[in-house]
XYZ file of C-alpha atoms in Angstrom:
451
model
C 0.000 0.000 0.000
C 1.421 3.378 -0.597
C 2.655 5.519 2.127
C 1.217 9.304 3.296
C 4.690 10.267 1.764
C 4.110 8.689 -1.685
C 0.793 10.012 -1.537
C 2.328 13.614 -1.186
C 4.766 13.500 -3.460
C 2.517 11.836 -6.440
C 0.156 15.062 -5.526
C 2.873 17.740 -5.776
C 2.946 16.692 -9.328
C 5.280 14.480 -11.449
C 6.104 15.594 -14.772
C 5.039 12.777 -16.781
C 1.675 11.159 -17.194
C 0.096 8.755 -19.589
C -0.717 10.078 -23.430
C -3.920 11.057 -24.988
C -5.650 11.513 -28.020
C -3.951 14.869 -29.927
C -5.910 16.337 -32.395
C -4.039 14.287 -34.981
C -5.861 13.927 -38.606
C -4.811 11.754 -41.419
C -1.243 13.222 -41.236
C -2.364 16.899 -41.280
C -0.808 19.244 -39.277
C -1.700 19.166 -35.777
C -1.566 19.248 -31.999
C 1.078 17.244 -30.777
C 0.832 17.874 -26.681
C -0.327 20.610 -24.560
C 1.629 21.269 -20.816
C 0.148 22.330 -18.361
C 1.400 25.916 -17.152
C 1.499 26.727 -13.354
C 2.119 30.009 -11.452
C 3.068 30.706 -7.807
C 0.729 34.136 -6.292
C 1.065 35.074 -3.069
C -1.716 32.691 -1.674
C -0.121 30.015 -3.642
C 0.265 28.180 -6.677
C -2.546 28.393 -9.306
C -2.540 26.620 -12.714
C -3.154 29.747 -14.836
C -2.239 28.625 -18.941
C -2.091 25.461 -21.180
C 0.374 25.672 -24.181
C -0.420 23.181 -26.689
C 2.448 22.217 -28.458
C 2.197 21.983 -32.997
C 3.934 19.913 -35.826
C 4.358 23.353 -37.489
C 5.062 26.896 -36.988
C 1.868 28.758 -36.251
C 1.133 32.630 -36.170
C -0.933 34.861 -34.409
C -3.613 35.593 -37.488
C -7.453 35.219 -36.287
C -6.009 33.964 -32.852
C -8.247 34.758 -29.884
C -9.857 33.277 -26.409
C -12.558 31.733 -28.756
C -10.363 29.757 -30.503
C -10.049 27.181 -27.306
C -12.361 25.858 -24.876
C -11.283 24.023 -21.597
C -12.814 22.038 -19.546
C -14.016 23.635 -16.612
C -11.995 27.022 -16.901
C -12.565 30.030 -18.173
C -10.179 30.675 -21.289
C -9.124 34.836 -21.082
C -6.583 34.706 -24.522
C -3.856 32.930 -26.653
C -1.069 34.304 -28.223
C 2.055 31.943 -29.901
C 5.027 31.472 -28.116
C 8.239 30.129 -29.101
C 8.181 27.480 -25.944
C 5.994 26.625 -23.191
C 6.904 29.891 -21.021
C 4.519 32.691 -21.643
C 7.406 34.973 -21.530
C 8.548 34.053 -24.617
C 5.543 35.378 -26.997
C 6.489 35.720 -30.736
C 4.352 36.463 -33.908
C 5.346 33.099 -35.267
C 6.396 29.804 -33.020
C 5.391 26.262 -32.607
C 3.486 27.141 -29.320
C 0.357 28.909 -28.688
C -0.329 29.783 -24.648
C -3.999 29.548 -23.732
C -4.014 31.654 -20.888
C -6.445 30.610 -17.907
C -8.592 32.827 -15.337
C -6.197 32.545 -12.020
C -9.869 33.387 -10.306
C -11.430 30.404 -11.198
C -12.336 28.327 -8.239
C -10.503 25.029 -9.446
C -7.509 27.431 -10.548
C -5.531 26.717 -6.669
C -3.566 23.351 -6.648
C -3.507 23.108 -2.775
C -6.103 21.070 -1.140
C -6.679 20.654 2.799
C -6.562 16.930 4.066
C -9.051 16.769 6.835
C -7.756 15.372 10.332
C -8.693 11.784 10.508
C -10.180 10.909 14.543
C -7.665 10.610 16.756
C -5.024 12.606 14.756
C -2.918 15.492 16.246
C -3.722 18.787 15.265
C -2.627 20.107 12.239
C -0.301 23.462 12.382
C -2.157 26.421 13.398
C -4.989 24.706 14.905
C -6.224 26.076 18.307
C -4.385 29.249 17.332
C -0.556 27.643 17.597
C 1.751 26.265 15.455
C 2.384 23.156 18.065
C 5.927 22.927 19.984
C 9.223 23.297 18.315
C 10.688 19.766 17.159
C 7.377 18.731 16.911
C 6.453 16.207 13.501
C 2.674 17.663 12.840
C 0.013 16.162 10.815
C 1.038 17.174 6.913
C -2.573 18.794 6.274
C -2.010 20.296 2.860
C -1.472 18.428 -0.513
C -0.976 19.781 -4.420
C -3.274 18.271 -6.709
C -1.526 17.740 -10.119
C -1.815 20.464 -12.623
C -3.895 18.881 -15.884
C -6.174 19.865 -18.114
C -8.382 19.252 -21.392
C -8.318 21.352 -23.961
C -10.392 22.045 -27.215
C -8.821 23.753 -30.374
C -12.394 25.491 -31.165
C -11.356 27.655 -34.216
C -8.862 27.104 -36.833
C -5.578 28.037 -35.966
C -3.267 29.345 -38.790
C 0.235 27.885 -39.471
C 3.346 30.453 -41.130
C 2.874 29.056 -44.523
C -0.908 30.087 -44.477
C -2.919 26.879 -44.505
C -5.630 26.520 -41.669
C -5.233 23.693 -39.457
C -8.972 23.162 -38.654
C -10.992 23.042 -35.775
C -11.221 19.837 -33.787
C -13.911 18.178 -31.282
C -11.827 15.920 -29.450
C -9.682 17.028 -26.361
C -6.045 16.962 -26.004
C -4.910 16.006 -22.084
C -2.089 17.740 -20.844
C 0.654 15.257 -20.437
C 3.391 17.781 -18.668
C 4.253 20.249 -16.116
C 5.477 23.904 -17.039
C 6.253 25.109 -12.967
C 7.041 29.219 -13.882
C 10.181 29.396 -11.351
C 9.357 26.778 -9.405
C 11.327 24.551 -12.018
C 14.227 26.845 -11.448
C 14.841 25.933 -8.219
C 17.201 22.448 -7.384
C 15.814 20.183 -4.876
C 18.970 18.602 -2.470
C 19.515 17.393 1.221
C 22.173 18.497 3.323
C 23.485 16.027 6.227
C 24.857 18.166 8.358
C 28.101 16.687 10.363
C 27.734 19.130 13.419
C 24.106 18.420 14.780
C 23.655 15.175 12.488
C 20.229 16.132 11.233
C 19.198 15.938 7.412
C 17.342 18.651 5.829
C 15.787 18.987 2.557
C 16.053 22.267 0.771
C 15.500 24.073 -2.744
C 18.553 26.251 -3.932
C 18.261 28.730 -7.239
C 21.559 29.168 -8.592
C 21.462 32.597 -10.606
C 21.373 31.441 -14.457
C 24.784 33.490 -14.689
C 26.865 32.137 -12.188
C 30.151 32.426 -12.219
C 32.855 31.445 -9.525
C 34.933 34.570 -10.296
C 31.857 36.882 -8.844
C 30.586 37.163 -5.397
C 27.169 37.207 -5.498
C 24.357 37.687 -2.361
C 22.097 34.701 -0.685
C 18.524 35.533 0.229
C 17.056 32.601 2.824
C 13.659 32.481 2.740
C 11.740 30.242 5.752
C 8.064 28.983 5.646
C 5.769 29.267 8.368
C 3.919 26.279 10.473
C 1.113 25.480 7.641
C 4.279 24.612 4.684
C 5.516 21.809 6.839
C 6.301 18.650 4.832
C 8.582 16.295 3.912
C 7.881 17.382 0.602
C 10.473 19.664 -0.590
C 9.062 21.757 -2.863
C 6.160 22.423 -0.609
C 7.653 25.555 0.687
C 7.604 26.984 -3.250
C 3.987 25.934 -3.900
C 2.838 27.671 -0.763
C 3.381 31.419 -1.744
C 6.059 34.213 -3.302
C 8.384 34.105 -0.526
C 10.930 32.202 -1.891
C 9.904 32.520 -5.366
C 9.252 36.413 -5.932
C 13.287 36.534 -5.259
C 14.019 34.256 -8.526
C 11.915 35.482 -10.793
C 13.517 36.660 -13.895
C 12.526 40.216 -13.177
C 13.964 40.094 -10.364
C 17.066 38.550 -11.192
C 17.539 41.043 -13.702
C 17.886 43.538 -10.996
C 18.962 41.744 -8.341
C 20.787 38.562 -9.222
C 21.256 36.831 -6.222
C 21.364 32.664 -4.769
C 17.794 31.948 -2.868
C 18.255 29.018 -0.131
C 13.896 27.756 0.815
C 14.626 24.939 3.258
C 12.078 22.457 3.586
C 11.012 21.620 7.645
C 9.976 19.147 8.011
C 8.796 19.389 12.068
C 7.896 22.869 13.856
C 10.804 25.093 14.293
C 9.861 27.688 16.555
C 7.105 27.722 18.729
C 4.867 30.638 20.688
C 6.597 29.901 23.812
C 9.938 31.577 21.989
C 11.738 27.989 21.552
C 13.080 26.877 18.273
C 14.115 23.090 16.859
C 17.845 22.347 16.159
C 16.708 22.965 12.570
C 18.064 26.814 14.009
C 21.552 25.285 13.745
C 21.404 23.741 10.423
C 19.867 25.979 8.231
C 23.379 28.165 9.389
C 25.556 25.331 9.053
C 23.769 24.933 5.122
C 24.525 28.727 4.255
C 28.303 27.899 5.942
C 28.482 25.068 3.597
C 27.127 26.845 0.812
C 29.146 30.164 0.922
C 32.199 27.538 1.063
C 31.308 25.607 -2.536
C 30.019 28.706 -4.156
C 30.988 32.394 -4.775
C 28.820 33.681 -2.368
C 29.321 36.877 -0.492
C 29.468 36.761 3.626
C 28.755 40.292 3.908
C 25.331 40.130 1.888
C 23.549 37.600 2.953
C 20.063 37.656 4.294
C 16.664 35.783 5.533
C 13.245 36.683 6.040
C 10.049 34.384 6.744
C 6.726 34.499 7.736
C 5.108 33.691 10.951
C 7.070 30.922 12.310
C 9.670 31.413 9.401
C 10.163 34.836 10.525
C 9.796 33.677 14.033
C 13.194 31.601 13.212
C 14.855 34.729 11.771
C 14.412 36.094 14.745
C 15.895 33.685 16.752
C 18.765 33.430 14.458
C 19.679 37.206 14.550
C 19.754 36.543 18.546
C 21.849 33.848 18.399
C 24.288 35.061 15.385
C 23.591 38.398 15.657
C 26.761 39.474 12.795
C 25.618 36.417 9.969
C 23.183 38.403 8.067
C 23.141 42.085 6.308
C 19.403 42.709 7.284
C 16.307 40.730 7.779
C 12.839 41.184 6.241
C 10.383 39.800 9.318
C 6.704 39.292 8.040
C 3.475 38.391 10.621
C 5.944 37.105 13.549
C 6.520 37.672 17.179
C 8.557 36.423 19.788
C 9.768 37.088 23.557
C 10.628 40.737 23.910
C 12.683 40.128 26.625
C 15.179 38.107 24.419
C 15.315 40.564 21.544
C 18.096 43.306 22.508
C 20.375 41.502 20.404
C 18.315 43.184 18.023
C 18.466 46.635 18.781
C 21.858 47.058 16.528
C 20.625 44.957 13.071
C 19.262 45.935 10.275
C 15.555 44.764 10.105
C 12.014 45.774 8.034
C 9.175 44.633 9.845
C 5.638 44.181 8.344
C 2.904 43.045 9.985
C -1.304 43.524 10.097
C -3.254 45.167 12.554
C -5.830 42.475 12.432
C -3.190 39.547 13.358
C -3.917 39.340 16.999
C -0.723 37.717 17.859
C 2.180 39.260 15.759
C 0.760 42.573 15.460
C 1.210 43.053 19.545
C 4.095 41.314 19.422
C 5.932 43.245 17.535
C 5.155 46.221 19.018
C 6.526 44.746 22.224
C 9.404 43.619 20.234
C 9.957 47.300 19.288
C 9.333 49.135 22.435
C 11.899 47.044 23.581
C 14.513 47.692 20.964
C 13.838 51.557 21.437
C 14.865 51.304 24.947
C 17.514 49.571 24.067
C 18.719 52.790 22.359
C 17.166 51.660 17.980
C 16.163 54.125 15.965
C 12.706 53.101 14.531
C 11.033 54.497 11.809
C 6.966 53.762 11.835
C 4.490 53.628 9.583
C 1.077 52.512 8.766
C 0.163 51.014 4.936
C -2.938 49.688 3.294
C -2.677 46.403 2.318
C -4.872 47.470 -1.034
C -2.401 50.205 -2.460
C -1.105 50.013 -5.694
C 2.417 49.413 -6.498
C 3.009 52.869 -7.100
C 1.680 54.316 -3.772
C 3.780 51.102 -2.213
C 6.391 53.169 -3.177
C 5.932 56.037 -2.350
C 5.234 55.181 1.448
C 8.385 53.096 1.613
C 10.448 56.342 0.450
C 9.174 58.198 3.280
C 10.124 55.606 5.803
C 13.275 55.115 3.517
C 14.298 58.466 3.919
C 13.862 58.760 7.631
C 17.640 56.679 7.420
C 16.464 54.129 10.423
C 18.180 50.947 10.488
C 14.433 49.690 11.591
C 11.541 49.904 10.240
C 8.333 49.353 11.142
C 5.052 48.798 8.959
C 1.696 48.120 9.918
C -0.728 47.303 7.544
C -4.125 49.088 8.295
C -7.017 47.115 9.862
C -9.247 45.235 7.370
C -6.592 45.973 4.361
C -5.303 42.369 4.096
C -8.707 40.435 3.698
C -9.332 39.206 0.064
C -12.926 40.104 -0.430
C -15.494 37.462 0.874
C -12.856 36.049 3.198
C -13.140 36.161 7.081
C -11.140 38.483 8.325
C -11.663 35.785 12.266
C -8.908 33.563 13.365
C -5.258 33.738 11.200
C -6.482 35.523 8.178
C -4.935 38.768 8.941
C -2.196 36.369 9.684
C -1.845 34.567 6.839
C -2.758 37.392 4.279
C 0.183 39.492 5.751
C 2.912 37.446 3.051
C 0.166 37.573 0.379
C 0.956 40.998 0.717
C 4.440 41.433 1.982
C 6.657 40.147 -0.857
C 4.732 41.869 -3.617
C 6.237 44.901 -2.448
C 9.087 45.331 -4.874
C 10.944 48.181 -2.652
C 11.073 46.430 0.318
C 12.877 43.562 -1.859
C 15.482 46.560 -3.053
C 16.157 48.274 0.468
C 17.006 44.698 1.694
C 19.645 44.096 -1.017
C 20.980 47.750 -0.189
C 22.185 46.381 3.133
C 26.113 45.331 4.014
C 26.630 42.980 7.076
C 29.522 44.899 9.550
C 30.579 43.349 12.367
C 33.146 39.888 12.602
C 33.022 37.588 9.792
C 30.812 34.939 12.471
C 30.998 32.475 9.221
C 34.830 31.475 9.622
């Protein structure tokens, strides 16, 4: 009988599945296999586009959303494509991208696993994320991205003949994973504690050995926990958002997502010995590749953040700055602090990190910080984003603190009772493109703690 494990894994989506029926027609041009196309939001990943895959170059002429139907979704365009990535549109190519309504209800991948009787609660359940150490029930699972699709309307190929309409459905039989694919999926055994733990690691697509180039660590909260390692990139943008290509283009750096497996750090301000290696990785990798000591950095959410705190207590010269998002922790332990580099973001309706941080703060001010404050709305466009970060930006504070207003974070027609000010904080918080650039700003000073 398979195992939970096997069960996971086969939902996070292989790349291969059985063929189908392709449009295929006495030897005429045609279909020969559509991929499914996925894409990570902030509330997760969503399958958003099909590209179906021709014997022939195809162009653009007469091309519209009415020239596909599938099943179940509603079909917003198509354009041709030179490969399966969107990003690559062309006039001419042997791709066309139907692109997919994110909004549509069967659009998410994740799906909650009910506890069985008798089970342990899942993470955040009863309001906490269970004890640090602690192996919860794995409550989330990522159906496999498929779909059937309909050529509806002729599609023309470059040397003008039609290649007509069809009535029979072509299955996707592959994966296209927008970044996600990007990422390598490894284990590190780590001599010093003796604990193995999974991780993803993005190498910049222009590495070279001769350049030193920044790290950003990125931790998951309580609700990513798996032995599934590319859980923690399905979940939301905080890993990803750092790898995309736009990004990359202006901020080429290594991103390190480590995969927990149990809690690793807890309301009662403990953390797992997951703490220790997670530093020992970034040791090991700023040893086997060009990577810079002096800009590395982390940030997580909730309990991920909730680690980054606890690091920058207990290593208080490893990292250049810190990006902390909907976390809290003892404010007694956190004068370490008072001397980093830190942007904090959190909502006014999370009822534990949004009072915890302001303890957290009070306490750094009298331990002599400089804070800047503010307070955003969590519906602002990019461009007023901006312009509230360079008023806090200019205020020259090593710390800064941002509040999202009350009732700014809830999607519409979603409670706004228990975690979902919580949880709707990193929906939010790495979207915010100069928050990404004032963190990359940022030099560690201080010993080099990684010798």
């Amino acid at each position: 009988m398979p195992s939970r494990r096997d069960f996971l894994i086969a939902s996070a989506g292989a790349l291969l599945a059985i063929s189908v029926p392709a449009f295929a027609r006495n030897g005429a041009s045609c279909a020969k296999s559509a991929i499914a196309v996925t894409q990570v939001f902030g509330d997760g990943i969503r399958l958003t586009a099909v590209a179906v895959e021709y014997d022939a170059p195809v162009t653009d002429k007469n091309l519209s959303a009415a020239s596909f139907r599938v099943e179940g979704r509603t079909v917003t365009g198509a354009f041709v494509s030179t490969s399966a990535d969107p990003a690559l549109r062309a006039n001419s190519g042997h791709f066309i991208i139907v692109t997919l309504s994110p909004e549509d209800k069967n659009a998410v991948l994740a799906e909650k696993i009910a506890p069985k009787n008798g089970s342990p609660l899942s993470p955040m359940a009863g309001g906490g994320p269970g004890k640090a150490g602690d192996i919860p029930v794995y409550d989330t699972v990522y159906r496999r991205a498929e779909a059937d699709i309909v050529q509806s309307g002729p599609v023309t190929r470059v040397d003008g003949h039609a290649i007509s309409a069809s009535p029979r459905a072509l299955k996707t039989t592959q994966i296209e994973n927008l970044i996600v694919d990007d990422f390598q999926q490894l284990e590190f055994n780590d001599p010093k504690t003796g604990k193995m733990l999974r991780y993803n690691l993005f190498v910049p697509k222009d590495y070279r050995a001769g350049t030193s180039w920044p790290l950003v660590l990125f931790m998951h909260d309580a609700g990513a926990t798996s032995d599934v390692t590319r859980t923690t990139l399905f979940q939301g943008l905080g890993a990803v958002v750092w790898a995309s290509p736009e990004d990359q283009a202006k901020r080429p750096c290594f991103v390190l997502a480590p995969q927990y497996a149990e809690i690793i750090a807890d309301d009662d301000a403990h953390t797992s010995d997951m703490l220790d290696t997670t530093i020992n990785l970034i040791s090991m990798l700023a040893g086997k590749y060009s990577i810079d000591r002096n800009r590395l950095y982390t940030t997580g959410q909730s309990g991920g953040c909730m680690m980054s705190i606890a690091m920058d207590i207990k290593y208080p010269d490893f990292f250049a700055a810190s990006f902390l998002v909907a976390g809290q922790w003892d404010a007694s332990l956190v004068q370490p602090l008072a001397r980093q580099k830190l942007w904090i973001l959190v909502s006014q309706d999370d009822d534990k990190a949004w009072p915890g941080q302001n303890a957290i703060t009070a306490t750094l001010e009298k331990s002599g910080a400089k804070i800047s404050r503010a307070t955003w709305d969590g519906t602002w466009t990019p461009a007023e984003y901006r312009t509230a970060f360079e008023k806090v930006d200019a205020e020259g504070c090593f710390i800064n603190y941002v509040t999202l207003r009350k009732g700014t974070v809830i999607p519409a027609g979603q409670s706004s009772a228990g975690a979902g000010g919580h949880r709707n904080t990193w929906r939010i918080a790495y979207t915010i493109e100069p928050i990404r650039e004032w963190l990359f700003r940022q030099r560690r000073v201080g010993s080099n703690s990684l010798k």
